[in-house]
GROMACS .gro file of C-alpha atoms in nm:
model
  377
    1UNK     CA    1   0.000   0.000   0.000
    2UNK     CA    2   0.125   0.386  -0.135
    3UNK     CA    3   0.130   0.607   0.174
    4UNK     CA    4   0.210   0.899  -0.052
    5UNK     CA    5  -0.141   1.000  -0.166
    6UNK     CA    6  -0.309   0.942   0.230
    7UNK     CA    7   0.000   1.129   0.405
    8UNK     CA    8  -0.082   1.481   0.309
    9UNK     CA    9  -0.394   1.407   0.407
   10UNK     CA   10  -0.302   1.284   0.749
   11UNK     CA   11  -0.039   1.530   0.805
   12UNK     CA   12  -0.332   1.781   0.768
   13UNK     CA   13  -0.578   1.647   0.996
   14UNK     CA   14  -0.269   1.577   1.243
   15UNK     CA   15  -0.188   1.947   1.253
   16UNK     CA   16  -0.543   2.048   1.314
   17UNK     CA   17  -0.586   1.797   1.582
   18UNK     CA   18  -0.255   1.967   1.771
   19UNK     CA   19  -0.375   2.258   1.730
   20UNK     CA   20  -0.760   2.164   1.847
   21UNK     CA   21  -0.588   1.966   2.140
   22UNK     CA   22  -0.344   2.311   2.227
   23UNK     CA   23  -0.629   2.482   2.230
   24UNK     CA   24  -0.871   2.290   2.446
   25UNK     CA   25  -0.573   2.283   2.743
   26UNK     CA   26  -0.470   2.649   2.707
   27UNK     CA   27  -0.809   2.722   2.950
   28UNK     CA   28  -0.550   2.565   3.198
   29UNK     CA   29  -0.381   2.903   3.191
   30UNK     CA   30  -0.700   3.151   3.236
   31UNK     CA   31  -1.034   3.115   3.344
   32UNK     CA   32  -1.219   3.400   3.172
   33UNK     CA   33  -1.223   3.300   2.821
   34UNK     CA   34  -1.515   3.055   2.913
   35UNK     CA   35  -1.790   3.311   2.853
   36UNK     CA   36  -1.631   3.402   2.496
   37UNK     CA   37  -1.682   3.020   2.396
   38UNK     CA   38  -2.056   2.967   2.500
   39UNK     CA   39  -2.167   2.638   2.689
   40UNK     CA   40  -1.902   2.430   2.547
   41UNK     CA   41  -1.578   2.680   2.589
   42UNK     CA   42  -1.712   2.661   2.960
   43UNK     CA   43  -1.717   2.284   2.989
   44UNK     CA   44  -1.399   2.283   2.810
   45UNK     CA   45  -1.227   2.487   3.104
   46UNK     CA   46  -1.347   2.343   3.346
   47UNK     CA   47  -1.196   1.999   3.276
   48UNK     CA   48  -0.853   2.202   3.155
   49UNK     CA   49  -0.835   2.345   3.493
   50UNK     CA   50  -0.856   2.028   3.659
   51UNK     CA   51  -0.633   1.871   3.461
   52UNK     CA   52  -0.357   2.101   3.568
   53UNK     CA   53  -0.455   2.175   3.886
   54UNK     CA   54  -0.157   2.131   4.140
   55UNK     CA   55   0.108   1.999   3.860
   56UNK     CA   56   0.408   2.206   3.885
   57UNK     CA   57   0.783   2.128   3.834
   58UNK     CA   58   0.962   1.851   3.624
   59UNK     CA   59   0.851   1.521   3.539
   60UNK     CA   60   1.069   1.289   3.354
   61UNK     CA   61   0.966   0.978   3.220
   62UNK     CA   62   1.121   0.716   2.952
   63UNK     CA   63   1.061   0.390   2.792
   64UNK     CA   64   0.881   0.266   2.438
   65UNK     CA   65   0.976   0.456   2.155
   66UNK     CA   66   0.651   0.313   1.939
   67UNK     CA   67   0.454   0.568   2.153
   68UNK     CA   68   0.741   0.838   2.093
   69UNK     CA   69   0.533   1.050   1.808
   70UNK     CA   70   0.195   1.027   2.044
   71UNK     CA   71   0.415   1.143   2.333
   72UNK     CA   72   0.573   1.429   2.133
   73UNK     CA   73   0.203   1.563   2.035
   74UNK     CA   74   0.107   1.501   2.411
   75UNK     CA   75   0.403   1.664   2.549
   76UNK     CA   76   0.341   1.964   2.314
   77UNK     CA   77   0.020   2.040   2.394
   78UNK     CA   78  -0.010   2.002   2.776
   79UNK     CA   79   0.314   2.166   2.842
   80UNK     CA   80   0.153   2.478   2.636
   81UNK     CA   81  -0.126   2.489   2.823
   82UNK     CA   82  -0.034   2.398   3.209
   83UNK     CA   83   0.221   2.651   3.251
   84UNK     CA   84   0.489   2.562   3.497
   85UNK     CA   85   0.532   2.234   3.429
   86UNK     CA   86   0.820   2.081   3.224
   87UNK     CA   87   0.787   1.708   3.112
   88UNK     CA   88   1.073   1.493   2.945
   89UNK     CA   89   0.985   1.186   2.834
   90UNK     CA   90   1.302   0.981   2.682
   91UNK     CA   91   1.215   0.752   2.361
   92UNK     CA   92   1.457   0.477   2.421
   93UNK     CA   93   1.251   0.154   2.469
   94UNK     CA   94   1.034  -0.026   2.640
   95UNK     CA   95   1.324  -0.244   2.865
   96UNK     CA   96   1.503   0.065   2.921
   97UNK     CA   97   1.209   0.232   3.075
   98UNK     CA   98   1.132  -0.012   3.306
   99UNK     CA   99   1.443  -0.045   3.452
  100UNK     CA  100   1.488   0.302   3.483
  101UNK     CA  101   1.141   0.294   3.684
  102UNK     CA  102   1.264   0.055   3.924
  103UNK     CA  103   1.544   0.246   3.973
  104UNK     CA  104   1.368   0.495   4.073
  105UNK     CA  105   1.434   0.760   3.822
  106UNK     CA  106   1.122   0.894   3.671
  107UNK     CA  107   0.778   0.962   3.747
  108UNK     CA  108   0.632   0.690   3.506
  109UNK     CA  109   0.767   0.457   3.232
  110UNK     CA  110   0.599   0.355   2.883
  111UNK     CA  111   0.637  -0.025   2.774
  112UNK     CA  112   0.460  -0.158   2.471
  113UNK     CA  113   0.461  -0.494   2.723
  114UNK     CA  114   0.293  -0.551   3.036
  115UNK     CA  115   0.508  -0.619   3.308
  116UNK     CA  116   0.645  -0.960   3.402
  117UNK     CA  117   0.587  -1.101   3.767
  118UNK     CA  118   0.929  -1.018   3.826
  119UNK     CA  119   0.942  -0.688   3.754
  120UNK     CA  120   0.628  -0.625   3.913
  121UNK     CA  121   0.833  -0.779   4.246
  122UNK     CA  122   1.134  -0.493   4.206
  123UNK     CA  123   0.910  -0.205   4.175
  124UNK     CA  124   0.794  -0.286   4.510
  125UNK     CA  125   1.114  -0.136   4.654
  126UNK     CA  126   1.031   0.158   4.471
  127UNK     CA  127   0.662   0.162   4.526
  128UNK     CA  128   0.647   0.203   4.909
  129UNK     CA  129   0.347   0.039   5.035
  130UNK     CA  130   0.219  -0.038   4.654
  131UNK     CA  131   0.338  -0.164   4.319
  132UNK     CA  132   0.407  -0.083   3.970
  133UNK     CA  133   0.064  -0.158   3.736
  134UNK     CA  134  -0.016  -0.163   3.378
  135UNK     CA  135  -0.224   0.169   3.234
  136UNK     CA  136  -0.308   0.128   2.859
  137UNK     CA  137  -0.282   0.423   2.670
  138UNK     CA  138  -0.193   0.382   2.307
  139UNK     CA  139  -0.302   0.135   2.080
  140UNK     CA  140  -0.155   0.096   1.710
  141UNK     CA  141  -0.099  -0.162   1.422
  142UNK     CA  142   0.263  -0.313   1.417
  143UNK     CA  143   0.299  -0.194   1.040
  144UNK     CA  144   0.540  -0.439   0.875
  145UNK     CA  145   0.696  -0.133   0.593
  146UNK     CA  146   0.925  -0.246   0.271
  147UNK     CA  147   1.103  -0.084   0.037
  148UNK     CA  148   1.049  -0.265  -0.325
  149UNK     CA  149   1.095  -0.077  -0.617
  150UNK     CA  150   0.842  -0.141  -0.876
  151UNK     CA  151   0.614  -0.333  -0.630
  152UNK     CA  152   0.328  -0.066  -0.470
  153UNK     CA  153   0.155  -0.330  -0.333
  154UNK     CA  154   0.216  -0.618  -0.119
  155UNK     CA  155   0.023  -0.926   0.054
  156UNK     CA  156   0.209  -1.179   0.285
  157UNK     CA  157   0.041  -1.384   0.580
  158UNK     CA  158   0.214  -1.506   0.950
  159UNK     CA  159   0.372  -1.812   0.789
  160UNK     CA  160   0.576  -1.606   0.531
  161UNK     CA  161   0.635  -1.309   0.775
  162UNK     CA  162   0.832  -1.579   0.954
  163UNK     CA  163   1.030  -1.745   0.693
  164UNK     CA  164   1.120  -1.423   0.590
  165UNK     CA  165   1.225  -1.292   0.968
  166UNK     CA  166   1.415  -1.591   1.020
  167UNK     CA  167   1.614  -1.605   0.711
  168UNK     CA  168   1.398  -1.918   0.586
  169UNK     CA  169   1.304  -1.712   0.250
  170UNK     CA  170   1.559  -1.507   0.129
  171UNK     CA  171   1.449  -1.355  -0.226
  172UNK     CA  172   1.174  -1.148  -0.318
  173UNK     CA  173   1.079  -1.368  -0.608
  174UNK     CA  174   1.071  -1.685  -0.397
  175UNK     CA  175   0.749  -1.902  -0.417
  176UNK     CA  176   0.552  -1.825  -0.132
  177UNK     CA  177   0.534  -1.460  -0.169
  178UNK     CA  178   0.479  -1.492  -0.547
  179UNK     CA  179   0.136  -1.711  -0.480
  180UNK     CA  180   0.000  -1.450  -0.241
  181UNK     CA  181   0.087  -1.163  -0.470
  182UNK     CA  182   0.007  -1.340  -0.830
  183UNK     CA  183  -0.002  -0.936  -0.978
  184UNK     CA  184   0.300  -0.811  -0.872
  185UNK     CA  185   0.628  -0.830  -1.069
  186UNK     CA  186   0.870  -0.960  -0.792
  187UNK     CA  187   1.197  -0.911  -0.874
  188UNK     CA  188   1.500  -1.126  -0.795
  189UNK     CA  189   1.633  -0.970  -0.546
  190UNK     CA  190   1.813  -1.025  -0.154
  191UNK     CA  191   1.538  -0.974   0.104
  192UNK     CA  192   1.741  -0.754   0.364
  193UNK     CA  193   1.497  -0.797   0.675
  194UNK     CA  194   1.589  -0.545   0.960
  195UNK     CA  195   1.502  -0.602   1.304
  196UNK     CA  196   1.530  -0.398   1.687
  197UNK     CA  197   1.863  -0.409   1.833
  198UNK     CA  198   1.794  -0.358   2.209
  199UNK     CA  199   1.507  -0.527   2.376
  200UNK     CA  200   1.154  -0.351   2.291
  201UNK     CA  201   0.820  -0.470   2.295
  202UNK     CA  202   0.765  -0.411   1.913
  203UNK     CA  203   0.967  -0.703   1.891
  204UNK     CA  204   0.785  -0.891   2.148
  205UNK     CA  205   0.441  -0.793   2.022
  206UNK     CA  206   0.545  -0.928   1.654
  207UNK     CA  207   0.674  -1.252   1.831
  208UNK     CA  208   0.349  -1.298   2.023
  209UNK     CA  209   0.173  -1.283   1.678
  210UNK     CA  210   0.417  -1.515   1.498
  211UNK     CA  211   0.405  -1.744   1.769
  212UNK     CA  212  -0.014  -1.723   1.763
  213UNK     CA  213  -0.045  -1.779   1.399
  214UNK     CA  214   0.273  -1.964   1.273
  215UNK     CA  215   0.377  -2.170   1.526
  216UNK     CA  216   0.501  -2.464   1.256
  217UNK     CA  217   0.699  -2.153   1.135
  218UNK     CA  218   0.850  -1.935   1.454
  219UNK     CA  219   0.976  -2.156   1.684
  220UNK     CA  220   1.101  -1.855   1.932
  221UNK     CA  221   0.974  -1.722   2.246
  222UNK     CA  222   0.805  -1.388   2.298
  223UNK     CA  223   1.076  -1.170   2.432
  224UNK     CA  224   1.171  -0.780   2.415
  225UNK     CA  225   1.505  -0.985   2.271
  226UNK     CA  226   1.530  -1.017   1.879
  227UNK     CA  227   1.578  -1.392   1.907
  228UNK     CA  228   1.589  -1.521   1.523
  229UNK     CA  229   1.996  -1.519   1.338
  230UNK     CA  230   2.045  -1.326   1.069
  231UNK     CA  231   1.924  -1.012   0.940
  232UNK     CA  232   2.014  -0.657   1.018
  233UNK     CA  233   1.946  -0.436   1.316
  234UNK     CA  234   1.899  -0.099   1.389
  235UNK     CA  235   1.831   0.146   1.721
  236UNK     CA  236   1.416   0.207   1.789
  237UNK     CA  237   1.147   0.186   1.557
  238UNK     CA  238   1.317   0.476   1.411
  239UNK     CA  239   1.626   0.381   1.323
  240UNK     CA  240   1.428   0.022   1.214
  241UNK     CA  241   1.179   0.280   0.973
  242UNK     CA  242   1.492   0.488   0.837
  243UNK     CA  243   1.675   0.139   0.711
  244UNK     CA  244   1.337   0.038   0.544
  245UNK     CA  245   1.299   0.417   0.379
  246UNK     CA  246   1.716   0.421   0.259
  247UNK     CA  247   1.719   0.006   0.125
  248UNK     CA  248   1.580  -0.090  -0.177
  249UNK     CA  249   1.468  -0.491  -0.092
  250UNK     CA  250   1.427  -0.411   0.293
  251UNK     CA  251   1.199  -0.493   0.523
  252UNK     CA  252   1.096  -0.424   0.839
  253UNK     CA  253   0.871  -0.379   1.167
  254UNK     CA  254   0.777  -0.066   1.357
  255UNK     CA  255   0.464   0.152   1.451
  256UNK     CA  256   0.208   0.258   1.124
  257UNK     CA  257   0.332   0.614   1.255
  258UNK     CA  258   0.654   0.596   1.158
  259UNK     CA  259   0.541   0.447   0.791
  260UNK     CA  260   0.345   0.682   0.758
  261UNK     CA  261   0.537   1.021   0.859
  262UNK     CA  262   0.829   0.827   0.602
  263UNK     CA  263   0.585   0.745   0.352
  264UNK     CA  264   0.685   0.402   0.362
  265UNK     CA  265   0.498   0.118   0.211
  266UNK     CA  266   0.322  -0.157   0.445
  267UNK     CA  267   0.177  -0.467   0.355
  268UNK     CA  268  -0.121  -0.623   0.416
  269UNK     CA  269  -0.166  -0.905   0.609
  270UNK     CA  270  -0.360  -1.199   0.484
  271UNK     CA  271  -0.521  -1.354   0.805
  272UNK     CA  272  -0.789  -1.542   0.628
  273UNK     CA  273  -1.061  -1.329   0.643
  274UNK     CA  274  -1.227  -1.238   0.375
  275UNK     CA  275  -0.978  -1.019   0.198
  276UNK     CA  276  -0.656  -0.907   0.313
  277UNK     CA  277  -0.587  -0.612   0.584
  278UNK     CA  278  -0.412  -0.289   0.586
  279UNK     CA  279  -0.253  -0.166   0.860
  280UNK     CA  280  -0.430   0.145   0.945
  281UNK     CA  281  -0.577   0.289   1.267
  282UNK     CA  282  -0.912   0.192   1.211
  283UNK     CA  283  -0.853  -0.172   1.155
  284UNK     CA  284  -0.600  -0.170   1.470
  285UNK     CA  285  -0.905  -0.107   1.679
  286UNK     CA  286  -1.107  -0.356   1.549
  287UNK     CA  287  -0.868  -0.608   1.747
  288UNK     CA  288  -0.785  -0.413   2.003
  289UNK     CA  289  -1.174  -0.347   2.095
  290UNK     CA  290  -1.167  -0.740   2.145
  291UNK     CA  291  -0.899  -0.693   2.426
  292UNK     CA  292  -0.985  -0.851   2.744
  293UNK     CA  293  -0.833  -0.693   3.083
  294UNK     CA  294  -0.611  -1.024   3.261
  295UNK     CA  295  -0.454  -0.795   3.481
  296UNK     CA  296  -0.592  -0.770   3.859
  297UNK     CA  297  -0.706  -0.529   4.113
  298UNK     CA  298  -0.589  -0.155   3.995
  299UNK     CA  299  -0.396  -0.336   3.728
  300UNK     CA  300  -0.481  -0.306   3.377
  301UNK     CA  301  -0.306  -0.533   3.170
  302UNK     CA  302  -0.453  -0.639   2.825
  303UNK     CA  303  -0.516  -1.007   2.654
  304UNK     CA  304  -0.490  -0.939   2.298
  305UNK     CA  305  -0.607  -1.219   1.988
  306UNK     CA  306  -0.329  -1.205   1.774
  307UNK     CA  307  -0.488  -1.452   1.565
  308UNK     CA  308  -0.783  -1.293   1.482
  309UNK     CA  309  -1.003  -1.369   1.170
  310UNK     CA  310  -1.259  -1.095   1.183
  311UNK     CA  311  -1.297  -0.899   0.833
  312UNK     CA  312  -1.087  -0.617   0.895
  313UNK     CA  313  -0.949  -0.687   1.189
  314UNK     CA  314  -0.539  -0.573   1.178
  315UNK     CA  315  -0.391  -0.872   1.404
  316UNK     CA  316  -0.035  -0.757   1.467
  317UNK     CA  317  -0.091  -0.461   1.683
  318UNK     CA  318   0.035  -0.326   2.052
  319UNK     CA  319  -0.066  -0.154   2.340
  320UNK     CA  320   0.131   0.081   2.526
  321UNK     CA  321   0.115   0.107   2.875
  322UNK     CA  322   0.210   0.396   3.066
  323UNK     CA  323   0.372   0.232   3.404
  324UNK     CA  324   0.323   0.417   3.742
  325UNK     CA  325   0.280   0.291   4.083
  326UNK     CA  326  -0.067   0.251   4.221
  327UNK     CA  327   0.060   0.344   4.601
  328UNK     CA  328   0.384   0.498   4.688
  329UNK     CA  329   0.434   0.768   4.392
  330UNK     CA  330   0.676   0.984   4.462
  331UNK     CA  331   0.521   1.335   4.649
  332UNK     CA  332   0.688   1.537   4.453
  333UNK     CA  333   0.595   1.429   4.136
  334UNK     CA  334   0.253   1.266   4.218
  335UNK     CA  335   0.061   1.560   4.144
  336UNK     CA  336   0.227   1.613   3.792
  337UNK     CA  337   0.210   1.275   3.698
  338UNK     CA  338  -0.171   1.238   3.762
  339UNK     CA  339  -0.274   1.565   3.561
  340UNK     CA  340   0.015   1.455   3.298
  341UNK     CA  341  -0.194   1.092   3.272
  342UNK     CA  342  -0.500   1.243   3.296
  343UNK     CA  343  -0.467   1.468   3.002
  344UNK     CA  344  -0.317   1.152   2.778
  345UNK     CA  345  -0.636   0.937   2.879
  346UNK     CA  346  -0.860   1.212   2.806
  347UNK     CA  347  -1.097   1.266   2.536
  348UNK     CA  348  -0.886   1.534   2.382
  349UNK     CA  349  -0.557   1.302   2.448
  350UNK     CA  350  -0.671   1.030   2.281
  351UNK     CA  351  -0.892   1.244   1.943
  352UNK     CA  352  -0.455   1.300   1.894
  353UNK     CA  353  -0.420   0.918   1.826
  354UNK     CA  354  -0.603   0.807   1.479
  355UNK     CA  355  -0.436   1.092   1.271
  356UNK     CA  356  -0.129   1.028   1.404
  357UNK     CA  357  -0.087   0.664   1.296
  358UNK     CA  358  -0.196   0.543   1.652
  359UNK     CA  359  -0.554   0.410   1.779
  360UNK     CA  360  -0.752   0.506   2.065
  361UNK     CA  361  -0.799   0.278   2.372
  362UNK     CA  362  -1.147   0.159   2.359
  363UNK     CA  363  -1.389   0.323   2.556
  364UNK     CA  364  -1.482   0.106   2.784
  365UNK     CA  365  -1.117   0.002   2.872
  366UNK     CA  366  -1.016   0.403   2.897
  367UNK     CA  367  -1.326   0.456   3.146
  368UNK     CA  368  -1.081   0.226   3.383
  369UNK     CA  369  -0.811   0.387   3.333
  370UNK     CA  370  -0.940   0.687   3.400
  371UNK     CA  371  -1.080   0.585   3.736
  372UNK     CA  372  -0.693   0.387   3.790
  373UNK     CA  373  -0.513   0.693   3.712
  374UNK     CA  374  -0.762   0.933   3.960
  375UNK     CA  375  -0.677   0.688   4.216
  376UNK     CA  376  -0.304   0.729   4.197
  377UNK     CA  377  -0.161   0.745   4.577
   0.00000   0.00000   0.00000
């Protein structure tokens, strides 16, 4: 699929968004622009105000870099708007976020993985009296982007995906691709897969689909780890997207966002349904709305169906959770963090998502998170 033709598009709608988003928080700042705006310029400060009521200082924060261009637009518009208050959050990735969490060094981390039982364990030192829990708040398709010249259009299923991620097919031309794409000329040419080179859960989320609906095919674990030989790697979904955009034959794995501010081709996943899927934000939701919560008491943790068959249904897709502790915050940031996570869960927070290559956590599941996050100690 040609991202060219829908990018301008989204790159419009994005920038209107910001700029709707900017200017629903900048009542945070004054209080007397309400009658000016009628009924609903008075609702909308009213929640603004709230939101930033009692943040102040610095907040840093780190961790998944698929969230990075949601957290930039985020970042943006609250820090415009609650004046006072600085927030750094650090794309690195999702491993690194964790452990900085519990070391203690930022307010809140973002993983695109819940956390293990082990981890949950550590930030108990750093949690006094609580623990570290699971708050989703960014969905999206894994986009799997190549770089083909010639070839606009591209179909593979999970099988394929992971003969091709673990070096099993090797040319563009070879059999298996050519059956699923009988149109397309495929040339003869070195498939030059690219993968994550520090531990991320991009990588994890793609293994949890691989493992879901190739299993004959992927025989690795689901781990933040790359674990198949071969290929090429590169630093964040970034650095993955920018190796995709510069190699004709490349392929590779990283958030629709980054496809689509790159205008990078993605292909569309044959899951059996009735025709094959794009990866877009409106068929990321359609799986992610299926999402049942497995996590416990303030915990939030998600139980996606990677091998979904539902007409338009995206199957490889993640959730990012923002990571915070549910008792024992730290006082001086507690305040910030709450208003910061309130604004991200709110409607305005999450209207940023779709037009940013990103989808919205489903209603239902975001009414808990809202209440989790309100609850923050």
């Amino acid at each position: 699929m040609k991202l060219q033709r829908k990018n301008g598009l989204r790159a419009t709608a994005l920038g209107a968004l910001a700029v709707s988003g900017a200017l629903v928080l900048t009542a945070c700042g004054s209080d007397n622009n309400a009658g000016e705006s009628g009924d609903t310029g008075t609702k909308a400060t009213a929640a603004s105000s709230a939101v930033c009521k009692d943040a102040k200082g610095q907040l840093l924060a780190s961790g998944s870099s698929a969230q990075k261009n949601a957290m930039d637009l985020w970042v943006k518009n609250y820090m415009a708007s609650c004046t006072g208050v600085e927030v750094n959050y650090n794309s690195s990735s999702s491993g690194e976020g964790i452990a900085n969490f519990n070391q203690g060094t930022v307010g809140f981390a973002g993983s695109d993985s819940a956390l293990k039982p082990e981890e949950v364990a550590e930030s108990k030192k750093i949690c006094s009296g609580g623990q570290g829990i699971n708050l989703p708040m960014v969905g999206g398709p894994i986009a799997i982007g190549y770089h083909l010249e010639g070839v606009d259009s591209l179909v593979l299923d999970a099988p394929t995906l992971a003969k091709i991620f673990d070096s099993k097919i090797k040319s563009w031309d070879d059999a298996a691709i050519a059956k699923l794409n009988p149109d397309a000329k495929l040339p003869k040419k070195p498939i030059q897969a690219f993968h994550r080179s520090e531990d991320s859960g991009t990588t994890q989320n793609l293994g949890k689909y691989l493992a879901a609906t190739a299993a004959s095919d992927w025989k690795y674990e689901a781990e933040k780890k790359w674990p198949a030989p071969g290929g090429q790697s590169a630093s964040g979904s970034s650095g993955v997207a920018t190796q995709v955009k510069q190699v004709d034959g490349a392929i590779g794995y990283f958030e629709l966002s980054y496809a689509t501010s790159q205008q990078i081709s993605t292909v569309s996943v044959d899951t059996g349904a009735s025709a094959p899927v794009e990866a877009s934000s409106e068929n990321a939701s359609k799986a992610i709305a299926a999402a049942k919560i497995k996590g416990t008491g303030s915990d939030l943790a998600l139980d996606l169906d990677y091998a979904t068959k539902a007409d338009g249904a995206y199957p490889i897709v993640l959730v990012t959770y923002e990571i915070a502790c549910d008792k024992g915050n730290k006082p001086e940031t507690l305040a910030t963090v709450k208003s910061f996570l309130t604004y991200t869960a709110s409607d305005e927070g999450q209207k940023l998502l779709s037009d940013a290559g990103y989808a919205p956590i489903p209603a239902e599941i975001n009414a808990k998170v809202r209440e989790t996050v309100a609850s923050l100690s």
